[in-house]
Short mmCIF file of C-alpha atoms and ligand atoms in Angstrom, two decimals:
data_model
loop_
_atom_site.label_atom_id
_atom_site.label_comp_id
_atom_site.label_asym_id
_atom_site.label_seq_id
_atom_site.Cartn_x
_atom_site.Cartn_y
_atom_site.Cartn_z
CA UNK T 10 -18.47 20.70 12.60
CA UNK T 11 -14.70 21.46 11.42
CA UNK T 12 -12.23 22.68 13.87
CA UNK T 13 -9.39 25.22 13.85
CA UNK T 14 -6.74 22.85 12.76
CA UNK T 15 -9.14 21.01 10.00
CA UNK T 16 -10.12 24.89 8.64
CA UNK T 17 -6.25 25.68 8.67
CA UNK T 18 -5.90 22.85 6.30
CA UNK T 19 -8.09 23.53 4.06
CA UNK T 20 -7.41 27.14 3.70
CA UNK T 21 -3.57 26.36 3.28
CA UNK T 22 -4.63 23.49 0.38
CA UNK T 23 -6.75 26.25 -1.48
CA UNK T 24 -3.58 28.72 -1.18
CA UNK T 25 -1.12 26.23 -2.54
CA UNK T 26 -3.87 24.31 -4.83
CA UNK T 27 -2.56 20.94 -3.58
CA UNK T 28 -5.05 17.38 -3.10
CA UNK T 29 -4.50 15.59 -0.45
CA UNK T 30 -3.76 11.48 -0.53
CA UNK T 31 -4.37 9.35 2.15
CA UNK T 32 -3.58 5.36 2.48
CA UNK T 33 -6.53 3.54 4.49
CA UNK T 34 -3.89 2.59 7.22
CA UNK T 35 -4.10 6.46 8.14
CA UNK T 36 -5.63 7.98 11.71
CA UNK T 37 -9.17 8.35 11.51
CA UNK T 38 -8.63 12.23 11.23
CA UNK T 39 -6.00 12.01 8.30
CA UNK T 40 -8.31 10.28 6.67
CA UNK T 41 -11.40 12.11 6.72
CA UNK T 42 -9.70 15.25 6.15
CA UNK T 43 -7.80 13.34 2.95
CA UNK T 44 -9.68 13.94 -1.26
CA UNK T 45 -8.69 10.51 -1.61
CA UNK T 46 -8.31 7.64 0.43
CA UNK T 47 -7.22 4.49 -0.96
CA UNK T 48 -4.73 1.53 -1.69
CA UNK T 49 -1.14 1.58 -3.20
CA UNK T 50 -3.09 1.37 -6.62
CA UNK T 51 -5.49 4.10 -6.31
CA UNK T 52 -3.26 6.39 -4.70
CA UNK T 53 -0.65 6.14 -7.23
CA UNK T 54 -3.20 6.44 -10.37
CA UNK T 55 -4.72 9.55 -8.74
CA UNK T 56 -0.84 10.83 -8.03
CA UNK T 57 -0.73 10.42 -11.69
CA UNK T 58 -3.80 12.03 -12.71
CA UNK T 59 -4.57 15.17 -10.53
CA UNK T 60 -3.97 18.70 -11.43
CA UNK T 61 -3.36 20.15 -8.30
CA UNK T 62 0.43 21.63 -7.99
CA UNK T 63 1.33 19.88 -4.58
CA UNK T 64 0.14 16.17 -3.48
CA UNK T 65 0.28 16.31 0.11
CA UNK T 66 1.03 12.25 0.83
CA UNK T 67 -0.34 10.65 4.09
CA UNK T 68 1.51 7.48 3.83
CA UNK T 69 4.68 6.13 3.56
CA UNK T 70 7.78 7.26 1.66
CA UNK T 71 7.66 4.95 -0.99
CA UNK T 72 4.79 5.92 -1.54
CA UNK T 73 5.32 9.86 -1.90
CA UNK T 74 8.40 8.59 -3.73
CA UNK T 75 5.82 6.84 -6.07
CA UNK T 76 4.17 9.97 -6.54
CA UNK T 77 7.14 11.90 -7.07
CA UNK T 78 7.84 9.60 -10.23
CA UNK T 79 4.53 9.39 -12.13
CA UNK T 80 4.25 13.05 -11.28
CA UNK T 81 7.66 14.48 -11.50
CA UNK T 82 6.84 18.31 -12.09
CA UNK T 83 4.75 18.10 -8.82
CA UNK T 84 5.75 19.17 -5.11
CA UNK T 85 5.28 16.26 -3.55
CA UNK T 86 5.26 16.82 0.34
CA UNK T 87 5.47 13.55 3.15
CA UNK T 88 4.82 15.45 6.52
CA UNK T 89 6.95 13.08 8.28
CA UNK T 90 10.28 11.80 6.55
CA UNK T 91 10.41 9.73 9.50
CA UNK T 92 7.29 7.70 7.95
CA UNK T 93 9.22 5.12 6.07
CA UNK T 94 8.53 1.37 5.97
CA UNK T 95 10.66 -1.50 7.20
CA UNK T 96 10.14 -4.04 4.41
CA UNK T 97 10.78 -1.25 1.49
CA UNK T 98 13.93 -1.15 3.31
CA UNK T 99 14.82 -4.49 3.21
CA UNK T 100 16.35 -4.87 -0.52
CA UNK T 101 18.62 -2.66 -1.55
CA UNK T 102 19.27 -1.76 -5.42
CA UNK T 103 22.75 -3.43 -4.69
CA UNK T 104 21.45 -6.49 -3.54
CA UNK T 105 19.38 -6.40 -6.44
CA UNK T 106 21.48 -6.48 -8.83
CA UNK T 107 23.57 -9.07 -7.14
CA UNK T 108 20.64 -11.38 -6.93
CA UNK T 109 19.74 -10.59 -11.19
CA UNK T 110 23.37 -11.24 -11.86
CA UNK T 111 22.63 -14.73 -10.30
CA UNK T 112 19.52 -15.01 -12.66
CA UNK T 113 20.41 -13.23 -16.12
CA UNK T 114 17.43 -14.06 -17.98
CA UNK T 115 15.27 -13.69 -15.63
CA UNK T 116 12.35 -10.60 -15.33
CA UNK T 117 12.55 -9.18 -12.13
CA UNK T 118 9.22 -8.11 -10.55
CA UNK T 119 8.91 -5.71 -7.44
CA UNK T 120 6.49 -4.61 -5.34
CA UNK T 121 5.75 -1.33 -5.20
CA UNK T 122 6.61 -1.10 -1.35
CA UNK T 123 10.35 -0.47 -2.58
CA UNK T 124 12.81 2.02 -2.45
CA UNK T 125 13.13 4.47 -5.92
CA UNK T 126 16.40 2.92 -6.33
CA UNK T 127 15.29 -0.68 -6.97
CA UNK T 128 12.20 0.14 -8.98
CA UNK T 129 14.97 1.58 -11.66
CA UNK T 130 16.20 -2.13 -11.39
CA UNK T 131 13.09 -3.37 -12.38
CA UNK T 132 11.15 -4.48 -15.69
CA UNK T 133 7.88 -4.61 -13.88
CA UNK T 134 6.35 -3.12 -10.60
CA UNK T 135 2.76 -3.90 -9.06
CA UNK T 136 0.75 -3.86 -5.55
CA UNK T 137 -1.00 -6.18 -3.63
CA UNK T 138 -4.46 -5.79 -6.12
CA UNK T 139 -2.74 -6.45 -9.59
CA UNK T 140 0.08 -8.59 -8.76
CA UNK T 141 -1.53 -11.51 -10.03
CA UNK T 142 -2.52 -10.68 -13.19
CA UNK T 143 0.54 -8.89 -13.88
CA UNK T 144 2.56 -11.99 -13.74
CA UNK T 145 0.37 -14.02 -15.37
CA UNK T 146 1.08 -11.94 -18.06
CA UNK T 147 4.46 -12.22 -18.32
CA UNK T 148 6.06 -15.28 -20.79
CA UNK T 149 5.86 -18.13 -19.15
CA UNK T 150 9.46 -19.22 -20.46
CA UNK T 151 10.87 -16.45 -18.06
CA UNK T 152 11.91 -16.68 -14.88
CA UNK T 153 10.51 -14.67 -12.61
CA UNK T 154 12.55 -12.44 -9.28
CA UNK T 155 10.13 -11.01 -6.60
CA UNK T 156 11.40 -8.43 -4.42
CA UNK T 157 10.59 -7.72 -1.37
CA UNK T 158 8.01 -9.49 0.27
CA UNK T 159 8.28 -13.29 0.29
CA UNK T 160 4.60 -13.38 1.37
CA UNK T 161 2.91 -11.49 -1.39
CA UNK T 162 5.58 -13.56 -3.51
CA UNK T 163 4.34 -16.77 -2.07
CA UNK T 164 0.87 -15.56 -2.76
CA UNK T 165 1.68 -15.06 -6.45
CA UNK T 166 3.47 -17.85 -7.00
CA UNK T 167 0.58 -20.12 -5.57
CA UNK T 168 -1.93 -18.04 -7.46
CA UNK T 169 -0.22 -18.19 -11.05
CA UNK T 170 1.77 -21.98 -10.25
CA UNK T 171 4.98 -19.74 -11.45
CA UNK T 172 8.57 -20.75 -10.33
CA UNK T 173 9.53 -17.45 -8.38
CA UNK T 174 12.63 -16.30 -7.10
CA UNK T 175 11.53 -14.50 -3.57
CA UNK T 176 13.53 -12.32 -1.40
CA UNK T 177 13.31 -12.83 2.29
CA UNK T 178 11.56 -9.44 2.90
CA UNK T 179 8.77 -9.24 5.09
CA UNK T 180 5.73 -6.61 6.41
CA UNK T 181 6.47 -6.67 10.33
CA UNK T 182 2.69 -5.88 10.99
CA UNK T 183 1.16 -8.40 9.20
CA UNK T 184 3.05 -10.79 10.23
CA UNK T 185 2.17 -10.10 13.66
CA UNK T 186 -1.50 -11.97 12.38
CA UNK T 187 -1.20 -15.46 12.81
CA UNK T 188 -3.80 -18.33 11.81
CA UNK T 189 -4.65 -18.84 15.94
CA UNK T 190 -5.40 -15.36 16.40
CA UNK T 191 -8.18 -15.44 13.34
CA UNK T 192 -9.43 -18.75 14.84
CA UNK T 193 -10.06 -17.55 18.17
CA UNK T 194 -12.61 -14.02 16.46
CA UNK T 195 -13.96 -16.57 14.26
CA UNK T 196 -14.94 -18.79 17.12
CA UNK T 197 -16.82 -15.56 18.55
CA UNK T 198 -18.28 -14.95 14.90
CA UNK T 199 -18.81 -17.89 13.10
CA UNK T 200 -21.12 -16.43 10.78
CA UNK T 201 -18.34 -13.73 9.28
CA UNK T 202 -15.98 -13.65 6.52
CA UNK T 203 -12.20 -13.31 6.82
CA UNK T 204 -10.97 -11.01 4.91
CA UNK T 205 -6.70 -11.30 4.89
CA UNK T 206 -4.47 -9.15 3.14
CA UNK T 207 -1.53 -11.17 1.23
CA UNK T 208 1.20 -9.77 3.38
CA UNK T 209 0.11 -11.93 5.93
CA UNK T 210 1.52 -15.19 4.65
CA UNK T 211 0.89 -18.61 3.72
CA UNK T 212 -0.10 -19.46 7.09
CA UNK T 213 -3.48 -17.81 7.17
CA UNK T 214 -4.51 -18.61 4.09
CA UNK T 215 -6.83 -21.91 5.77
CA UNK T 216 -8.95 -19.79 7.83
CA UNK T 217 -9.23 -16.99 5.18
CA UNK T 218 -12.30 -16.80 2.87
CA UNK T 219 -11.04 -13.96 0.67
CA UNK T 220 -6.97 -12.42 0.22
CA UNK T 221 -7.43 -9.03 -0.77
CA UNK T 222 -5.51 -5.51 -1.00
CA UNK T 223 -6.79 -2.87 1.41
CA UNK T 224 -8.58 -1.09 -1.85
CA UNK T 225 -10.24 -4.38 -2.78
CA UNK T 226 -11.38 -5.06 1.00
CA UNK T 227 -13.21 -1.86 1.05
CA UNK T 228 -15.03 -3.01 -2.05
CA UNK T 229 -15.60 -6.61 -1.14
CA UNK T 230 -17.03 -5.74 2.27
CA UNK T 231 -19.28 -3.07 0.24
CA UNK T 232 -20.65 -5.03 -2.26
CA UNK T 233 -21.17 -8.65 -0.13
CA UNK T 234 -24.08 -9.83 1.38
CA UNK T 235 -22.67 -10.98 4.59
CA UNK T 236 -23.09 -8.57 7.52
CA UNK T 237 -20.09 -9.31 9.51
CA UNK T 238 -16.70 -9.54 8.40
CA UNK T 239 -12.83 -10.04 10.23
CA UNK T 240 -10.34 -7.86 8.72
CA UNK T 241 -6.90 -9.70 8.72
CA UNK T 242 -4.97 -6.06 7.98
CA UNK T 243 -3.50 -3.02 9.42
CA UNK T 244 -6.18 -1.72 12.06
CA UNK T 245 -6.39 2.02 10.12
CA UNK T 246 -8.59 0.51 7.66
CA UNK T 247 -11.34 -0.49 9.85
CA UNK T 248 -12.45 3.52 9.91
CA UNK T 249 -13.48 3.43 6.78
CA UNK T 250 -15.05 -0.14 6.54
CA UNK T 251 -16.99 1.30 9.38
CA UNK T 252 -17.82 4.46 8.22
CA UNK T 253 -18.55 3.30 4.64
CA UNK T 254 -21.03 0.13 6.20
CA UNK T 255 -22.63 1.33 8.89
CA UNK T 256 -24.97 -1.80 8.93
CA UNK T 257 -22.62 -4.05 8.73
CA UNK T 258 -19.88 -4.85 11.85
CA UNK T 259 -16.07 -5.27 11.38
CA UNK T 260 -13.74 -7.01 13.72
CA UNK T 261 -10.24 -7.28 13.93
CA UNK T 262 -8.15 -10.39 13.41
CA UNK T 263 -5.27 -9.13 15.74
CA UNK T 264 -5.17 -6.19 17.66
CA UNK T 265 -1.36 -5.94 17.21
CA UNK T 266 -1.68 -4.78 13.60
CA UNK T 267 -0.11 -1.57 14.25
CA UNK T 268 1.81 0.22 11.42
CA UNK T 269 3.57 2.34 13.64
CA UNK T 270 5.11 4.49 10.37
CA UNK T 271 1.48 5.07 9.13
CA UNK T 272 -0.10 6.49 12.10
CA UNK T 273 3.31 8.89 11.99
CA UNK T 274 0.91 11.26 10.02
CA UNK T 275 -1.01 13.81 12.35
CA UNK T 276 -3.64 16.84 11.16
CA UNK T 277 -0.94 18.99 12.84
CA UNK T 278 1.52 17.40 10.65
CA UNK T 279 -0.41 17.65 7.58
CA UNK T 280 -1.03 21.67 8.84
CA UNK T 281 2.82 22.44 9.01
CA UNK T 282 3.58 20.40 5.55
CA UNK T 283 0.97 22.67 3.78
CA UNK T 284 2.37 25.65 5.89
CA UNK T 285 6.03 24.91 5.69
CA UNK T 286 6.41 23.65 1.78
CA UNK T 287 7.66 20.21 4.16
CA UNK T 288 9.29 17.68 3.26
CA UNK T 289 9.61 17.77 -0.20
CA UNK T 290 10.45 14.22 -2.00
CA UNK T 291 12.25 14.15 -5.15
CA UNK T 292 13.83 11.76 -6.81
CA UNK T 293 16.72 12.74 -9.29
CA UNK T 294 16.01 12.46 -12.88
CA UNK T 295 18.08 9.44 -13.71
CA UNK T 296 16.23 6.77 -11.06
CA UNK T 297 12.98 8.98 -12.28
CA UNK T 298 13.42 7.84 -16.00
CA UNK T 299 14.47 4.03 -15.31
CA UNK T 300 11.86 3.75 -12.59
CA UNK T 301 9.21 5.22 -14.55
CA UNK T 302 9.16 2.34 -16.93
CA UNK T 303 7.92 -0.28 -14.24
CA UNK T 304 5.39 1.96 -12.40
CA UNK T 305 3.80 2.54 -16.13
CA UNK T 306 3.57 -0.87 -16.49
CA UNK T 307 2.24 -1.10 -13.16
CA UNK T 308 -0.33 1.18 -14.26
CA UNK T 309 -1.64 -0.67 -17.14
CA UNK T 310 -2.95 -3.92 -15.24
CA UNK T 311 -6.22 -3.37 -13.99
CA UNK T 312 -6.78 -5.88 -10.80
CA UNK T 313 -9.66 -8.24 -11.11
CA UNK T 314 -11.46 -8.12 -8.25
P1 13P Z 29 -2.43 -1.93 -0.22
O1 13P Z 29 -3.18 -0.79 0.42
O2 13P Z 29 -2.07 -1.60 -1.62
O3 13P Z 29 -3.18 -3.20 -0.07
O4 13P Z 29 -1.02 -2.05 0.54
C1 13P Z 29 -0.87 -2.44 1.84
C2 13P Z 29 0.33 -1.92 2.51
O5 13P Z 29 0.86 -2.54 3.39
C3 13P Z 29 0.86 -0.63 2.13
O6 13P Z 29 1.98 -0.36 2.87
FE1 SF4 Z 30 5.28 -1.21 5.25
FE2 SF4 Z 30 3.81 -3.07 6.46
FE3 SF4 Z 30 3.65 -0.55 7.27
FE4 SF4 Z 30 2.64 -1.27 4.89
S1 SF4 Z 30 1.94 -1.94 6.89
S2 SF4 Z 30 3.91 0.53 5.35
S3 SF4 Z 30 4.10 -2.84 4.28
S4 SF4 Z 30 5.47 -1.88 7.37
#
């Protein structure tokens, strides 16, 4: 049964013909209220794709920034411009630029937790579920800049055996997961599969069967034939492993993986974004056009798993 507030919504998304986007780290109730819930990926190909005239964005601001770029004739609306996130923040498009005029030559690769700004620095942008292929794409007499998080770099850089320069950025909740806390759940559940996102860092990777992106997770967990699985991840996306399995049992690595910028998002929120026309992101035509170039490319690579 829906309730007042739920109703609300959906009577104020008819009126303004928006879709609503929602990242698996959401509240439970974001995201079962949400068209779409998904990863960085699938969120930005369906911010890309839909035909509704607003994308309400339960996420981050990079994200609705994202949006705002593949779909620039769109109101894009972030109920909460307080929802930003820490490692995005940690490279600036000056300190970009600093670091390619240390490297000219070299292609410079970000992740797409970045600010608009430094994806118009960039020849290339990808998440957590292509990153791999994308740069094992790229010529191999290049050398290769990864901005901002030195984990997911790592990752890459052990995955393709490329030379990469990394940035010292970091995701502050994953890296509150470390390699004793996985050990202790698995002692509990021998019999389960770790599943550990790559923003967790190197020092998991021993006790974890499978690194995947929150979108890939979802599938892995889905399509396996093991019944019990430990999510090394934000704790948001154990609603819909849960809800999507409900014969199989999820448990988390670390109960201190706490996005505290993703649960920022409330259905009360969401009701006053729809109500209010709030907050509108833009990004200015200039960044839009140079940024637009990476996120396309971003678009093209298909991740394999
Ligand atoms: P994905 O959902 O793309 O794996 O990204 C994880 C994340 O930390 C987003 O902020
Ligand atoms: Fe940023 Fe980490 Fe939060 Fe994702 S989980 S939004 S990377 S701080």
């Amino acid at each position: 049964m829906s309730s007042h507030i739920e109703e609300k919504i959906e009577r104020l998304k008819q009126f303004r013909n928006a879709v609503i986007l929602a990242h698996n780290y959401q509240i439970p109730e974001v995201q079962d209220i949400a068209d779409f819930v998904g990863d960085s990926l699938g969120l930005s190909v369906q911010a890309a794709a839909t035909q509704a005239d607003t994308i309400v964005f339960c996420g981050v601001l990079f994200m609705a920034e994202t949006a705002a770029i593949l779909s620039p004739q769109k109101n894009v609306l972030l109920p909460d411009l307080e929802a930003g996130c820490p490692m995005a923040d940690m490279i600036t498009a000056a300190q970009l630029r600093e670091l390619k005029a240390k490297h000219p030559g070299a292609l410079t690769v970000c992740y797409v937790n970045t600010p608009a700004e430094v994806k118009a620095e960039c020849d290339y942008c990808c998440t957590s579920s292509n990153a791999v292929e994308l740069v094992n794409r790229l010529p191999e007499d290049k050398e290769i800049i990864f901005v901002p998080d030195k984990h997911l770099g790592q990752y890459v850089a052990d995955q393709t055996g490329r030379d990469m320069i990394l940035w010292p950025g970091y995701c502050p909740t994953h890296v509150r997961i470390t390699e004793d806390d996985i050990r202790k759940v698995k002692q509990e559940h021998p019999d389960a599969l770790v599943l550990a996102h790559p923003e967790c860092g190197r020092a998991v990777y021993d006790v974890t069967d499978e690194m995947l992106s929150t979108g890939q997770m979802i599938k892995f967990a889905k399509q396996s034939s093991n019944s019990k699985f430990i999510i090394a991840t934000e704790l948001g996306i154990l609603h819909t492993l849960k809800k999507q399995n409900p014969d199989k049992e999820f448990f988390a690595a670390s109960e201190a993986a706490v996005c505290p910028n993703m649960k920022k998002i409330t259905l009360e929120k969401v009701a006053w974004s729809l109500e209010d026309n709030q907050f509108q992101v833009k990004v200015n035509e200039e960044i839009t056009s140079r940024a637009r170039k990476a996120l396309d490319r971003m678009l093209e690579v298909l991740p394999a798993k």
